[in-house]
Coordinates of C-alpha atoms and ligand atoms in Angstrom, one line a residue:
M18 CA -40.6 36.9 -29.6
K19 CA -41.3 34.9 -32.7
R20 CA -43.2 36.6 -35.4
V21 CA -46.7 35.7 -36.7
F22 CA -48.3 36.9 -39.9
S23 CA -51.7 36.2 -41.4
G24 CA -54.1 37.8 -43.9
V25 CA -57.8 38.0 -44.4
Q26 CA -59.5 39.1 -47.6
P27 CA -62.0 41.9 -47.5
S28 CA -64.3 40.1 -49.9
G29 CA -67.6 40.3 -48.0
T30 CA -68.7 39.5 -44.5
L31 CA -66.6 37.1 -42.4
T32 CA -68.1 33.8 -41.5
I33 CA -68.0 31.6 -38.4
G34 CA -65.6 29.5 -40.5
N35 CA -63.1 32.4 -40.7
Y36 CA -63.6 33.0 -37.0
L37 CA -63.1 29.5 -35.7
G38 CA -60.5 28.5 -38.3
A39 CA -58.3 31.6 -38.2
I40 CA -59.3 34.6 -36.1
K41 CA -59.6 32.7 -32.8
Q42 CA -56.0 31.6 -33.3
F43 CA -54.9 35.2 -34.2
V44 CA -56.3 36.3 -30.8
R45 CA -54.6 33.6 -28.9
L46 CA -51.2 34.1 -30.5
Q47 CA -51.1 37.9 -29.8
E48 CA -50.3 36.9 -26.1
T49 CA -47.1 35.0 -27.0
H50 CA -45.9 36.3 -30.3
E51 CA -45.2 39.5 -32.2
C52 CA -48.2 39.4 -34.6
F53 CA -48.9 41.2 -37.9
Y54 CA -52.4 40.8 -39.3
C55 CA -53.3 42.2 -42.6
V56 CA -56.5 42.9 -44.5
V57 CA -55.4 41.9 -48.0
D58 CA -57.2 44.2 -50.3
L59 CA -54.8 43.7 -53.2
H60 CA -55.6 40.0 -53.1
A61 CA -59.3 40.8 -53.3
L62 CA -58.7 42.7 -56.6
T63 CA -57.8 39.5 -58.4
V64 CA -61.5 39.1 -59.1
P65 CA -63.8 42.0 -60.1
Q66 CA -64.7 44.3 -57.2
D67 CA -67.0 47.3 -56.9
P68 CA -64.6 50.1 -55.8
E69 CA -67.0 51.7 -53.3
R70 CA -67.8 48.3 -51.7
L71 CA -64.2 47.2 -51.5
G72 CA -63.2 50.2 -49.4
R73 CA -66.2 49.7 -47.1
Q74 CA -65.5 46.0 -46.7
T75 CA -61.9 46.6 -45.9
L76 CA -62.8 48.7 -42.9
Q77 CA -65.6 46.3 -41.9
V78 CA -63.3 43.3 -41.9
A79 CA -60.7 45.1 -39.9
A80 CA -63.3 46.2 -37.4
M81 CA -64.6 42.6 -37.2
M82 CA -61.0 41.4 -36.4
V83 CA -60.6 43.9 -33.6
A84 CA -64.1 43.2 -32.3
S85 CA -63.1 39.5 -32.2
G86 CA -60.5 40.3 -29.6
L87 CA -57.4 41.6 -31.5
D88 CA -55.8 44.3 -29.3
P89 CA -54.2 47.2 -31.1
D90 CA -51.7 47.5 -28.2
K91 CA -50.6 43.9 -28.5
M92 CA -50.5 43.3 -32.3
T93 CA -50.3 45.2 -35.6
L94 CA -53.3 45.3 -37.8
F95 CA -53.0 47.0 -41.2
V96 CA -54.2 47.2 -44.8
Q97 CA -52.0 45.6 -47.4
S98 CA -52.2 48.4 -50.0
H99 CA -50.9 50.9 -47.3
V100 CA -47.5 49.2 -47.4
R101 CA -46.1 49.4 -50.9
A102 CA -43.4 46.8 -50.2
H103 CA -45.9 44.0 -50.6
A104 CA -46.6 44.7 -54.3
E105 CA -42.9 45.3 -55.0
L106 CA -41.6 42.2 -53.3
S107 CA -44.3 40.2 -55.1
W108 CA -42.8 41.2 -58.4
L109 CA -39.3 40.2 -57.3
L110 CA -40.6 36.8 -56.1
Q111 CA -42.5 36.2 -59.3
C112 CA -39.2 36.2 -61.0
M113 CA -38.3 33.2 -58.7
T114 CA -41.6 31.3 -59.1
Y115 CA -42.3 28.7 -61.8
Y116 CA -45.3 28.8 -64.1
G117 CA -45.8 25.1 -63.4
E118 CA -45.9 25.6 -59.7
L119 CA -48.7 28.2 -59.9
G120 CA -50.7 26.1 -62.3
R121 CA -50.8 23.3 -59.7
M122 CA -52.5 25.5 -57.1
T123 CA -55.9 24.0 -56.4
Q124 CA -57.5 27.3 -55.3
F125 CA -56.5 28.8 -58.6
K126 CA -57.9 25.9 -60.5
D127 CA -61.2 26.0 -58.5
K128 CA -61.6 29.8 -59.0
A129 CA -60.6 29.7 -62.6
R130 CA -63.0 26.9 -63.4
R131 CA -65.9 29.0 -62.0
Q132 CA -65.1 31.9 -64.4
K133 CA -64.9 32.1 -68.2
H134 CA -61.4 31.1 -69.0
A135 CA -60.5 34.1 -71.2
T136 CA -61.4 36.6 -68.4
V137 CA -59.4 35.0 -65.5
S138 CA -57.0 37.8 -64.4
A139 CA -53.2 37.2 -64.6
A140 CA -53.2 38.3 -60.9
L141 CA -55.5 35.4 -59.9
F142 CA -52.7 33.2 -61.2
T143 CA -49.9 35.0 -59.4
Y144 CA -52.0 35.5 -56.2
P145 CA -49.9 33.0 -54.2
V146 CA -46.7 34.9 -54.9
L147 CA -48.2 38.1 -53.4
Q148 CA -49.2 35.9 -50.4
A149 CA -45.6 34.7 -50.1
A150 CA -44.4 38.3 -50.2
D151 CA -46.8 39.2 -47.4
I152 CA -45.4 36.5 -45.2
L153 CA -41.7 36.8 -46.1
L154 CA -41.5 40.6 -45.6
Y155 CA -41.9 40.2 -41.9
D156 CA -39.4 37.4 -41.2
T157 CA -42.4 35.4 -40.1
H158 CA -42.0 32.2 -38.2
L159 CA -45.6 31.1 -37.9
V160 CA -48.6 31.5 -40.2
P161 CA -52.0 30.7 -38.6
V162 CA -54.5 29.8 -41.4
G163 CA -57.4 27.4 -42.2
E164 CA -56.8 24.1 -44.0
D165 CA -57.5 25.6 -47.4
Q166 CA -54.2 27.6 -47.3
R167 CA -51.9 24.7 -46.7
Q168 CA -50.8 24.5 -50.3
H169 CA -50.1 28.2 -50.5
L170 CA -47.9 27.9 -47.4
E171 CA -45.9 25.1 -49.0
L172 CA -45.3 27.3 -52.0
T173 CA -44.2 30.1 -49.8
R174 CA -41.6 27.8 -48.1
D175 CA -40.4 26.6 -51.5
I176 CA -39.9 30.2 -52.8
A177 CA -38.1 31.2 -49.6
E178 CA -35.7 28.2 -49.7
R179 CA -35.1 28.7 -53.4
F180 CA -34.2 32.4 -52.8
N181 CA -31.9 31.5 -49.9
N182 CA -30.1 28.9 -52.0
R183 CA -29.6 31.2 -54.9
Y184 CA -28.7 34.4 -53.1
G185 CA -27.7 33.4 -49.6
E186 CA -29.7 33.4 -46.3
T187 CA -32.3 36.1 -46.7
F188 CA -35.7 34.9 -45.6
V189 CA -37.0 33.0 -42.6
V190 CA -38.7 29.9 -43.8
P191 CA -42.2 30.0 -42.2
E192 CA -44.2 27.2 -40.6
V193 CA -47.9 26.8 -41.1
Y194 CA -50.2 26.6 -38.1
I195 CA -53.6 25.0 -38.6
P196 CA -55.9 24.3 -35.7
R197 CA -56.5 20.6 -34.8
T198 CA -60.3 21.2 -34.9
G199 CA -61.9 24.0 -36.8
G200 CA -59.4 24.2 -39.6
R201 CA -62.1 23.4 -42.1
I202 CA -65.6 24.3 -41.1
M203 CA -68.0 23.0 -43.8
S204 CA -71.1 24.6 -45.5
L205 CA -74.4 24.2 -43.7
D206 CA -76.1 23.0 -46.9
N207 CA -73.3 20.7 -48.2
A208 CA -70.7 19.1 -45.9
S209 CA -68.4 18.3 -48.7
T210 CA -67.5 22.0 -49.4
K211 CA -66.0 24.5 -47.0
M212 CA -68.1 27.2 -45.5
S213 CA -67.4 30.3 -47.6
K214 CA -68.6 33.9 -47.7
S215 CA -68.5 33.8 -51.5
N216 CA -71.1 31.1 -51.7
P217 CA -74.2 32.6 -53.4
N218 CA -76.5 30.8 -50.9
P219 CA -76.4 32.8 -47.6
G220 CA -78.1 29.8 -45.9
S221 CA -74.8 27.9 -46.4
Y222 CA -72.9 30.1 -43.9
I223 CA -73.2 31.9 -40.6
A224 CA -71.9 35.4 -41.0
L225 CA -70.3 37.1 -38.0
L226 CA -72.9 39.8 -38.1
D227 CA -76.0 37.6 -38.5
E228 CA -78.8 38.5 -36.1
P229 CA -79.9 35.9 -33.5
D230 CA -83.1 35.0 -35.4
V231 CA -81.2 34.6 -38.7
I232 CA -78.7 32.3 -36.9
R233 CA -81.6 30.2 -35.5
E234 CA -83.2 29.9 -38.9
K235 CA -80.0 29.0 -40.7
I236 CA -79.1 26.3 -38.2
G237 CA -82.7 25.1 -38.2
R238 CA -82.5 24.6 -41.9
A239 CA -78.9 23.1 -42.0
K240 CA -78.8 19.8 -43.8
T241 CA -78.6 16.6 -41.7
D242 CA -78.8 12.9 -42.4
S243 CA -82.1 11.2 -41.9
G244 CA -81.2 9.6 -38.6
R245 CA -81.6 11.1 -35.1
E246 CA -78.4 10.2 -33.4
V247 CA -76.1 13.1 -32.4
R248 CA -72.7 11.4 -32.9
Y249 CA -69.3 12.6 -34.2
D250 CA -68.4 10.5 -37.2
P251 CA -67.1 12.5 -40.1
E252 CA -67.3 9.5 -42.5
E253 CA -70.9 8.4 -41.8
K254 CA -72.4 11.6 -40.4
P255 CA -70.5 14.6 -42.0
E256 CA -73.2 17.2 -41.4
I257 CA -73.8 16.3 -37.7
S258 CA -70.0 16.1 -37.2
N259 CA -69.5 19.6 -38.6
L260 CA -72.3 21.0 -36.4
L261 CA -70.7 19.3 -33.4
T262 CA -67.4 20.9 -34.2
I263 CA -69.0 24.3 -34.3
Y264 CA -70.9 23.6 -31.1
S265 CA -67.7 22.4 -29.3
L266 CA -65.6 25.4 -30.4
C267 CA -68.3 28.0 -29.5
S268 CA -69.2 26.5 -26.1
G269 CA -65.7 25.4 -25.1
R270 CA -67.1 22.0 -24.3
S271 CA -65.8 18.7 -25.5
I272 CA -67.6 16.8 -28.3
E273 CA -68.2 13.8 -26.0
D274 CA -69.9 16.0 -23.5
I275 CA -72.3 17.5 -26.1
E276 CA -73.0 14.0 -27.5
A277 CA -74.0 12.8 -24.0
E278 CA -76.2 15.8 -23.4
Y279 CA -78.3 15.1 -26.6
E280 CA -78.4 11.4 -26.4
G281 CA -81.8 10.1 -27.4
R282 CA -83.1 13.7 -28.0
G283 CA -82.9 14.0 -31.8
Y284 CA -81.7 16.8 -34.0
K285 CA -84.2 19.5 -33.2
D286 CA -83.1 20.0 -29.6
F287 CA -79.4 19.7 -30.7
K288 CA -79.8 22.4 -33.3
G289 CA -81.6 24.7 -30.7
G290 CA -78.7 24.3 -28.3
L291 CA -76.2 24.9 -31.1
A292 CA -77.9 28.1 -32.2
E293 CA -77.8 29.5 -28.7
A294 CA -74.1 28.6 -28.3
V295 CA -73.3 30.4 -31.6
I296 CA -75.4 33.5 -30.7
A297 CA -73.6 33.7 -27.3
T298 CA -70.2 33.6 -29.1
L299 CA -71.1 36.2 -31.6
R300 CA -73.0 38.7 -29.4
P301 CA -69.9 40.4 -27.8
V302 CA -68.2 40.5 -31.2
Q303 CA -71.2 42.2 -32.8
E304 CA -71.5 44.7 -30.0
A305 CA -67.8 45.6 -30.2
Y306 CA -68.0 45.8 -34.0
H307 CA -70.9 48.4 -34.0
E308 CA -69.0 50.5 -31.5
L309 CA -65.8 50.5 -33.5
M310 CA -67.6 51.4 -36.7
E311 CA -69.6 54.3 -35.1
S312 CA -66.6 55.9 -33.4
G313 CA -64.3 55.7 -36.4
A314 CA -61.6 54.3 -34.2
I315 CA -60.8 51.6 -36.8
R316 CA -59.1 54.1 -39.2
E317 CA -56.7 55.2 -36.5
I318 CA -55.8 51.6 -35.6
L319 CA -55.1 50.9 -39.2
D320 CA -53.0 54.0 -39.7
R321 CA -50.8 53.2 -36.8
G322 CA -50.5 49.6 -38.0
A323 CA -49.4 50.7 -41.4
D324 CA -46.6 52.8 -39.9
R325 CA -45.3 49.9 -37.9
A326 CA -45.6 47.4 -40.7
R327 CA -43.9 49.7 -43.2
E328 CA -40.7 50.1 -41.2
I329 CA -40.1 46.3 -41.1
A330 CA -41.3 45.6 -44.6
E331 CA -39.0 48.3 -46.1
T332 CA -35.9 46.9 -44.3
T333 CA -36.6 43.4 -45.7
L334 CA -37.3 44.8 -49.2
D335 CA -34.0 46.7 -49.3
R336 CA -32.2 43.5 -48.2
V337 CA -33.8 41.5 -51.0
K338 CA -33.1 44.1 -53.7
D339 CA -29.5 44.3 -52.6
R340 CA -29.1 40.5 -52.8
M341 CA -30.6 40.4 -56.2
G342 CA -28.2 43.0 -57.5
L343 CA -30.5 46.0 -57.9
V344 CA -28.5 49.2 -57.6
P345 CA -29.5 51.3 -54.6
R346 CA -30.1 55.0 -54.9
L347 CA -27.2 57.3 -53.8
Ligands
AMP428 P1 -60.3 34.4 -46.4 O1 -61.6 34.8 -46.0 O2 -60.3 33.4 -47.6 O3 -59.3 35.4 -46.6 O4 -59.8 33.5 -45.2 C1 -59.3 34.0 -44.0 C2 -58.8 32.9 -43.1 O5 -59.9 32.1 -42.7 C3 -57.8 31.9 -43.8 O6 -56.8 31.6 -42.9 C4 -58.7 30.8 -44.2 O7 -57.9 29.6 -44.3 C5 -59.7 30.7 -43.0 N1 -60.9 30.0 -43.4 C6 -61.7 30.4 -44.4 N2 -62.8 29.6 -44.5 C7 -62.7 28.7 -43.6 C8 -63.5 27.6 -43.1 N3 -64.6 27.2 -43.8 N4 -63.0 26.8 -42.1 C9 -61.9 27.2 -41.5 N5 -61.1 28.2 -41.8 C10 -61.5 29.0 -42.8
LIG429 N1 -54.9 33.7 -49.3 C1 -55.4 33.9 -48.0 C2 -56.9 33.4 -48.0 O1 -57.6 33.5 -49.0 C3 -55.3 35.3 -47.5 C4 -53.9 35.7 -47.3 C5 -53.2 36.6 -48.1 C6 -52.9 35.2 -46.4 N2 -52.0 36.8 -47.7 C7 -51.7 35.9 -46.6 C8 -53.0 34.3 -45.4 C9 -50.6 35.7 -45.8 C10 -51.8 34.1 -44.6 C11 -50.7 34.8 -44.8 O2 -57.4 33.1 -47.0

């Protein structure tokens, strides 16, 4: 079976963008691939975090992933900091990555622009190398992610190929896997930026744990154009097209089918229907989430996951150190 790896940051609540863009694919792939999914707490530390909150959010995000349908008997779910090999391989790969390459990463440039330059952490700059280490440790073939991660995946491939050229075949060069629709769910208040949990306006995203009334209100307030035609046209009608994408993915219906249903009915009815489709999608996830958190089962799932992940990661790390000429212990 081919291997899959992906990571999710524990930096706040997950959104329906994470769910549709990434986690739905994670769930599908566990049926056909050997999957490793990781809550990347070391990545979250690249920007300031409150220690107590970071720990809580790590468990919450893991529980949301299981509640979304990840099955502990079919895949491996673990916390990045529980497997030391990630940080160690990251150092080795930093020695193979160019300063210029990292400076071109758009996510770094965006995040750095939002902070005061002098206080941007060095780790925010080397962040994509840790991501490459995550992926390459597991001889990963396929990496399901949203559109925003495409550039990081290109860099991962470049690092793997460079290493293989310099030291001989060591890493599997991974492929990126981005869904045809849903790879980039946009904000509810601005269809030119992606929906993100780090947006200071909670009205811009739907969180996986939002209550039905909150979902109705957020969708009711979502920005639209001044027309009244429910039609998919990303150029002319970016807001309605984004809402149609969410509707289609939550209901399992085609966009044409939804357009036909709301023909001549205006945006209010459409938004009402969309809200109910989102609520129905999230209800079972929310129920499963609360159960997992109350029973404490998530800690055991993560513990078993770390054991399985560590075994594979250490074997790869030993191989890499040997290739690079680091002397093994007796
Ligand atoms: P993050 O929360 O940044 O760790 O992202 C976790 C996964 O969700 C990554 O694969 C992202 O590419 C994906 N993702 C995040 N935001 C969106 C979005 N608005 N639309 C689609 N996918 C997303
Ligand atoms: N950088 C990714 C994000 O922000 C998270 C991530 C870390 C990841 N390591 C990964 C994604 C490895 C895929 C594979 O969404």
